[in-house]
Amino acid sequence: MALDTDTTLNSLGFAKPPSETRVVVAMSGGVDSSVVAAQLADEGYDVVGVTLQLYDHGAALAKKGACCAGIDIHDARRVAEEMGFPHYVLDYENIFKDAVIDEFADSYLAGATPVPCIRCNERVKFKDLLETARDLEADCMATGHYIQRKMGATGPELHSAADAARDQSYFLFSTTPEQLAYLRFPLGHLPSKAATRELAARYGLAVADKPDSQDICFVPNGDYASVIEKLRPGAAEPGEIVHADGRVLGTHEGVIHYTIGQRRGLGIGGLSDPLYVVRLDVDTRRVVVGPKDMLATRQVPVREINWLGDAPLTSRAEWHVAVKVRSTRPPRDAIIRPLSDTTATVELLTPEEGVSPGQACVFYETEGSRILGGGWIWRG
């Protein structure tokens, strides 16, 4: 009897029918992950929806019309009911506090500008949730992130989303090759968010018009300082606003109210030239200000590097790449000079303003859309 040589891969890359392919979908309750779950269910996959309860779920449910965790869990559950697949809510509150919120507070107090969404992907979603997906015997885990996974010569590669305006690669640079082998990102190829909403409407999802969340989930109104004060009482101790030349220009109500590069709201009027926050000295409780040119940085020390290139990071003395030092900025030409497998000095060929410890520095191929990894900016 002749062997069946038909090894056609399904849309998730497995050589078996969708009905025999189990996929866990990380569902936040938003339109993106809802569309991923609905589309895969519509294609006949064995879908299991999982929503993480990350913070203050009890309070969220108690508030009528609250736009936080309770509503999101409800919305995710409703999509699962409409599309006919099982849905689970996992209580990750303690994990989230230990892995994300506490570090956010501590790094903010140390004068850094943290990006907790990256740590959440790295330490919660793509670690604990991914393990849960394996426990559920899923073949893979899918998310609603706007990023692409493409097969390359040595295995799966991470690539920017087709829609540059929605690209989330800055927040996913720490995805390891092992995680990438298991993850799927079905929205990364879409031309726009409008295309996602059209799919939501086609599947009849109630979340089709749900607005995007703008803030960090546990900082609902963007007021970092009040969250930090709640987590670390006494953090907002007053101090001096000092010019880089040593002059004391005024006082402040706490270093946590300031970020590197800030110009407005310094409370030091009457000066002929605009001044910017150039340094936060937490130990002396000083906010150091200076002219704009003091913000320009060329050498950026980077650590905790996750390298996604085909050859080892240390196999070359220099890598000519493009880097992003803020999520909202386009990649700029740079040179990575490795110091070890996980540390490097990055030289920006054009100096950037407002490079801040605590932000990520993400590496891209200069030609094409591939992400080569990234690391965390620190003081060096």
Coordinates of C-alpha atoms in Angstrom, one line a residue:
M1 CA 0.0 0.0 0.0
A2 CA 1.4 3.4 -1.0
L3 CA 2.2 5.8 1.8
D4 CA 0.3 9.0 2.0
T5 CA 2.8 11.7 1.0
D6 CA 0.4 14.6 1.3
T7 CA 1.9 16.7 4.1
T8 CA -0.1 19.9 3.4
L9 CA 0.3 22.3 6.4
N10 CA -2.7 23.9 7.9
S11 CA -2.8 27.7 8.4
L12 CA -1.0 27.3 11.8
G13 CA 1.8 25.2 10.2
F14 CA 0.8 21.7 11.3
A15 CA 0.5 18.7 9.0
K16 CA -3.0 17.7 10.2
P17 CA -6.6 19.0 9.9
P18 CA -7.6 22.1 11.9
S19 CA -10.0 19.9 13.9
E20 CA -7.1 17.9 15.3
T21 CA -5.0 21.0 16.1
R22 CA -5.6 22.5 19.5
V23 CA -4.7 26.2 19.9
V24 CA -4.9 28.2 23.1
V25 CA -5.8 31.8 22.4
A26 CA -4.8 34.5 24.9
M27 CA -7.9 36.6 25.1
S28 CA -7.7 40.1 26.7
G29 CA -11.3 40.9 25.9
G30 CA -10.3 43.4 23.2
V31 CA -11.1 43.3 19.6
D32 CA -7.7 41.9 18.4
S33 CA -7.6 38.7 20.5
S34 CA -11.3 38.2 20.0
V35 CA -10.9 38.2 16.2
V36 CA -8.0 35.7 16.5
A37 CA -10.1 33.3 18.5
A38 CA -13.2 33.8 16.3
Q39 CA -11.2 33.3 13.1
L40 CA -9.5 30.1 14.3
A41 CA -12.8 28.7 15.6
D42 CA -14.4 29.5 12.2
E43 CA -11.6 27.7 10.4
G44 CA -12.4 24.6 12.5
Y45 CA -9.5 24.6 15.0
D46 CA -9.9 23.1 18.5
V47 CA -9.8 26.5 20.2
V48 CA -9.5 27.1 23.9
G49 CA -9.8 30.7 25.1
V50 CA -7.8 31.8 28.2
T51 CA -8.1 35.2 29.9
L52 CA -5.7 36.3 32.6
Q53 CA -7.1 38.1 35.6
L54 CA -4.1 40.3 36.4
Y55 CA -5.2 42.9 38.9
D56 CA -8.0 44.1 41.1
H57 CA -10.7 41.9 39.6
G58 CA -13.1 42.1 42.6
A59 CA -13.1 45.9 42.6
A60 CA -13.5 46.0 38.8
L61 CA -16.6 43.8 38.9
A62 CA -18.1 45.8 41.8
K63 CA -18.1 49.0 39.8
K64 CA -20.9 49.4 37.4
G65 CA -19.6 50.2 33.9
A66 CA -16.0 49.8 35.0
C67 CA -13.7 49.7 32.0
C68 CA -11.2 47.4 33.5
A69 CA -10.7 43.7 34.2
G70 CA -14.3 42.7 34.9
I71 CA -15.7 44.1 31.7
D72 CA -12.8 42.6 29.7
I73 CA -13.3 39.1 31.2
H74 CA -17.0 39.4 30.4
D75 CA -16.3 40.4 26.8
A76 CA -13.9 37.5 26.3
R77 CA -16.3 35.0 27.7
R78 CA -19.1 36.3 25.5
V79 CA -17.0 35.8 22.3
A80 CA -16.3 32.3 23.4
E81 CA -20.0 31.6 24.0
E82 CA -20.9 33.1 20.6
M83 CA -18.3 31.1 18.7
G84 CA -18.8 27.9 20.7
F85 CA -15.4 27.1 22.3
P86 CA -14.4 26.7 25.9
H87 CA -13.1 29.7 27.9
Y88 CA -11.1 29.8 31.1
V89 CA -10.2 32.6 33.5
L90 CA -6.9 32.2 35.3
D91 CA -6.1 34.2 38.4
Y92 CA -2.6 35.5 37.8
E93 CA -2.9 38.5 40.2
N94 CA 0.0 37.4 42.5
I95 CA 2.2 36.4 39.6
F96 CA 1.6 39.7 37.9
K97 CA 2.3 41.7 41.0
D98 CA 5.6 39.9 41.7
A99 CA 6.8 39.8 38.1
V100 CA 5.6 43.1 36.7
I101 CA 4.0 45.7 39.1
D102 CA 6.7 45.5 41.9
E103 CA 9.5 46.0 39.4
F104 CA 7.6 48.8 37.7
A105 CA 7.4 50.6 41.0
D106 CA 11.0 50.0 42.0
S107 CA 12.5 51.0 38.7
Y108 CA 10.3 54.2 38.5
L109 CA 11.6 55.1 42.0
A110 CA 15.1 54.5 40.8
G111 CA 14.6 57.2 38.2
A112 CA 14.0 54.9 35.2
T113 CA 11.1 54.9 32.8
P114 CA 9.9 51.3 32.8
V115 CA 7.9 49.5 30.1
P116 CA 5.8 47.0 32.1
C117 CA 4.0 45.6 29.0
I118 CA 7.3 44.0 27.8
R119 CA 7.9 42.4 31.2
C120 CA 4.3 41.1 31.2
N121 CA 4.8 39.4 27.8
E122 CA 8.1 38.0 28.9
R123 CA 7.4 36.9 32.4
V124 CA 3.6 36.2 32.5
K125 CA 2.0 35.7 29.0
F126 CA 4.9 33.9 27.3
K127 CA 6.1 32.1 30.4
D128 CA 3.3 31.0 32.8
L129 CA 0.5 31.2 30.3
L130 CA 2.5 29.4 27.7
E131 CA 3.2 26.6 30.2
T132 CA -0.6 26.4 30.9
A133 CA -1.2 26.1 27.1
R134 CA 1.3 23.1 27.1
D135 CA -0.5 21.6 30.1
L136 CA -3.8 21.8 28.1
E137 CA -2.0 19.8 25.4
A138 CA -2.3 22.6 22.8
D139 CA -0.2 22.4 19.7
C140 CA 0.4 26.2 19.9
M141 CA -0.7 29.4 21.5
A142 CA -2.0 32.4 19.5
T143 CA -2.3 36.1 20.5
G144 CA -3.7 39.2 19.0
H145 CA -0.3 41.0 18.8
Y146 CA 0.6 42.9 15.6
I147 CA 3.8 41.2 14.7
Q148 CA 4.7 38.5 12.2
R149 CA 6.3 35.0 12.6
K150 CA 8.0 33.8 9.4
M151 CA 9.9 30.6 8.7
G152 CA 13.6 31.3 7.9
A153 CA 16.6 29.2 7.1
T154 CA 17.3 28.3 10.7
G155 CA 13.7 28.3 12.1
P156 CA 11.0 30.8 12.9
E157 CA 11.9 34.4 12.8
L158 CA 10.2 37.5 14.3
H159 CA 9.2 40.2 11.8
S160 CA 7.5 43.6 12.1
A161 CA 3.8 43.8 11.4
A162 CA 2.7 44.7 7.9
D163 CA 1.0 47.8 9.3
A164 CA 3.8 50.0 10.7
A165 CA 1.3 52.1 12.6
R166 CA 0.2 49.0 14.6
D167 CA 3.5 47.2 14.9
Q168 CA 4.2 45.8 18.4
S169 CA 7.7 44.5 17.9
Y170 CA 9.1 46.9 20.4
F171 CA 7.1 45.1 23.1
L172 CA 8.0 41.6 22.0
F173 CA 11.7 41.7 21.5
S174 CA 12.3 39.4 24.5
T175 CA 10.4 36.5 22.9
T176 CA 12.9 33.6 22.8
P177 CA 13.4 31.2 19.9
E178 CA 11.8 28.4 22.0
Q179 CA 8.7 30.6 22.6
L180 CA 8.6 31.7 19.0
A181 CA 8.5 28.0 17.9
Y182 CA 5.2 27.7 19.9
L183 CA 3.6 31.1 19.3
R184 CA 1.4 32.2 16.4
F185 CA 0.4 35.8 15.5
P186 CA -2.6 35.6 13.1
L187 CA -3.1 39.4 12.7
G188 CA 0.5 40.5 11.9
H189 CA -0.1 40.4 8.1
L190 CA -3.2 42.6 8.1
P191 CA -2.9 46.0 6.4
S192 CA -4.7 48.0 9.1
K193 CA -6.7 48.0 12.4
A194 CA -9.7 48.7 10.2
A195 CA -9.2 45.3 8.6
T196 CA -9.3 43.7 12.1
R197 CA -12.6 45.5 12.9
E198 CA -14.1 44.4 9.6
L199 CA -13.3 40.7 10.5
A200 CA -14.9 41.3 14.0
A201 CA -18.1 42.6 12.3
R202 CA -18.1 39.7 9.8
Y203 CA -18.0 37.2 12.8
G204 CA -20.7 39.3 14.5
L205 CA -18.6 40.1 17.6
A206 CA -20.0 42.6 20.1
V207 CA -16.5 43.9 20.6
A208 CA -16.1 45.0 16.9
D209 CA -16.3 48.7 17.9
K210 CA -14.7 48.4 21.3
P211 CA -12.1 51.2 21.7
D212 CA -8.4 50.3 22.0
S213 CA -7.0 50.5 25.5
Q214 CA -4.5 53.4 25.7
D215 CA -2.9 53.0 29.1
I216 CA -0.9 50.5 31.0
C217 CA -3.6 48.2 32.4
F218 CA -2.9 48.8 36.1
V219 CA -2.5 52.6 35.5
P220 CA -5.9 53.2 34.1
N221 CA -5.7 57.0 33.7
G222 CA -2.0 57.4 33.0
D223 CA -1.3 58.7 36.5
Y224 CA 1.8 56.8 37.3
A225 CA 2.7 58.9 40.4
S226 CA -0.5 58.0 42.3
V227 CA -0.1 54.3 41.6
I228 CA 3.6 54.4 42.8
E229 CA 2.5 56.3 46.0
K230 CA 0.0 53.6 46.7
L231 CA 2.5 50.8 46.1
R232 CA 5.4 52.6 47.8
P233 CA 4.1 55.0 50.5
G234 CA 6.3 58.0 51.1
A235 CA 7.8 57.7 47.6
A236 CA 6.9 61.3 46.6
E237 CA 9.3 63.0 48.9
P238 CA 10.0 66.6 47.9
G239 CA 13.5 67.8 46.7
E240 CA 15.3 70.4 44.6
I241 CA 15.1 71.2 40.9
V242 CA 18.7 71.9 40.0
H243 CA 20.3 73.2 36.8
A244 CA 23.1 71.1 35.3
D245 CA 25.5 73.9 36.2
G246 CA 24.6 73.6 39.9
R247 CA 22.0 76.4 40.4
V248 CA 19.0 75.5 42.5
L249 CA 16.0 76.7 40.4
G250 CA 13.1 75.5 42.6
T251 CA 11.5 72.6 44.5
H252 CA 9.5 69.6 43.4
E253 CA 7.0 67.2 45.1
G254 CA 8.8 64.0 44.3
V255 CA 11.1 62.6 41.6
I256 CA 8.4 60.1 40.6
H257 CA 6.5 63.0 38.9
Y258 CA 9.2 63.5 36.3
T259 CA 10.6 61.7 33.3
I260 CA 13.8 62.2 31.2
G261 CA 13.1 64.7 28.4
Q262 CA 10.1 66.3 30.1
R263 CA 9.7 70.0 29.4
R264 CA 6.3 71.0 30.5
G265 CA 5.0 71.2 34.1
L266 CA 8.4 71.7 35.7
G267 CA 7.2 74.7 37.7
I268 CA 10.2 76.9 37.0
G269 CA 8.9 79.7 34.9
G270 CA 10.5 83.0 33.9
L271 CA 13.6 81.5 32.2
S272 CA 14.6 82.8 28.7
D273 CA 15.6 79.3 27.3
P274 CA 13.5 76.2 27.7
L275 CA 14.8 73.6 30.0
Y276 CA 14.3 69.8 30.0
V277 CA 14.7 67.1 32.6
V278 CA 18.2 65.6 31.8
R279 CA 18.7 63.4 34.8
L280 CA 16.9 62.1 37.9
D281 CA 19.1 61.7 40.9
V282 CA 17.0 59.5 43.2
D283 CA 19.5 59.3 46.1
T284 CA 19.7 63.1 46.5
R285 CA 16.0 63.6 45.5
R286 CA 17.2 66.0 42.8
V287 CA 15.6 66.7 39.4
V288 CA 18.4 67.9 37.1
V289 CA 17.4 70.1 34.2
G290 CA 19.4 71.6 31.3
P291 CA 19.2 72.7 27.7
K292 CA 17.9 70.4 25.0
D293 CA 21.3 69.5 23.6
M294 CA 22.1 67.8 26.9
L295 CA 19.5 65.2 26.0
A296 CA 21.3 64.0 22.9
T297 CA 22.8 60.5 23.4
R298 CA 25.0 58.6 21.1
Q299 CA 26.3 55.7 23.3
V300 CA 23.7 53.5 24.8
P301 CA 24.6 50.7 27.3
V302 CA 22.3 47.7 26.9
R303 CA 21.9 44.6 29.1
E304 CA 19.7 41.5 29.4
I305 CA 19.9 41.1 25.6
N306 CA 17.7 38.6 23.9
W307 CA 19.4 37.9 20.6
L308 CA 17.4 36.4 17.7
G309 CA 20.1 36.5 14.9
D310 CA 21.2 33.3 13.2
A311 CA 24.8 33.6 14.3
P312 CA 25.7 34.2 18.0
L313 CA 25.8 37.9 19.1
T314 CA 29.5 37.6 20.1
S315 CA 30.5 36.0 16.7
R316 CA 31.1 39.6 15.4
A317 CA 32.8 42.6 16.9
E318 CA 30.2 44.9 15.3
W319 CA 26.6 44.5 14.0
H320 CA 25.3 47.2 11.7
V321 CA 21.5 47.4 12.5
A322 CA 18.7 49.8 13.0
V323 CA 17.4 50.3 16.6
K324 CA 14.4 51.7 18.3
V325 CA 15.0 53.4 21.7
R326 CA 11.3 54.3 22.2
S327 CA 8.2 52.5 21.0
T328 CA 6.9 55.6 19.2
R329 CA 10.1 56.3 17.2
P330 CA 11.1 54.8 13.9
P331 CA 14.3 52.6 13.8
R332 CA 17.5 54.5 13.3
D333 CA 20.9 53.3 12.1
A334 CA 23.2 52.0 14.8
I335 CA 26.2 49.8 15.6
I336 CA 26.0 47.0 18.2
R337 CA 29.3 46.3 19.9
P338 CA 28.8 43.1 22.0
L339 CA 30.5 42.9 25.4
S340 CA 29.1 39.4 26.2
D341 CA 26.2 37.2 25.2
T342 CA 23.8 39.5 27.0
T343 CA 25.5 43.0 27.2
A344 CA 26.6 45.5 24.5
T345 CA 27.2 49.1 23.8
V346 CA 25.0 50.5 21.1
E347 CA 26.3 53.5 19.1
L348 CA 23.5 55.6 17.5
L349 CA 24.9 57.0 14.2
T350 CA 22.5 60.0 14.7
P351 CA 22.3 61.1 18.4
E352 CA 18.8 60.6 19.9
E353 CA 17.1 62.8 22.6
G354 CA 15.5 61.4 25.7
V355 CA 17.2 58.0 25.8
S356 CA 16.1 56.8 29.2
P357 CA 17.2 54.0 31.5
G358 CA 14.4 51.4 31.8
Q359 CA 13.4 51.7 28.2
A360 CA 14.1 49.0 25.7
C361 CA 16.5 49.1 22.8
V362 CA 15.2 46.9 20.0
F363 CA 17.4 45.7 17.1
Y364 CA 16.1 45.4 13.5
E365 CA 17.7 44.4 10.2
T366 CA 18.6 47.5 8.2
E367 CA 17.0 45.9 5.1
G368 CA 13.7 44.1 5.6
S369 CA 11.4 43.6 8.5
R370 CA 13.3 41.1 10.7
I371 CA 13.7 41.8 14.5
L372 CA 17.1 40.7 15.7
G373 CA 16.3 41.0 19.4
G374 CA 16.9 43.7 21.9
G375 CA 17.8 44.6 25.5
W376 CA 17.3 47.0 28.3
I377 CA 18.9 50.5 28.5
W378 CA 20.7 51.1 31.8
R379 CA 23.0 53.7 33.1
G380 CA 26.2 51.7 32.5

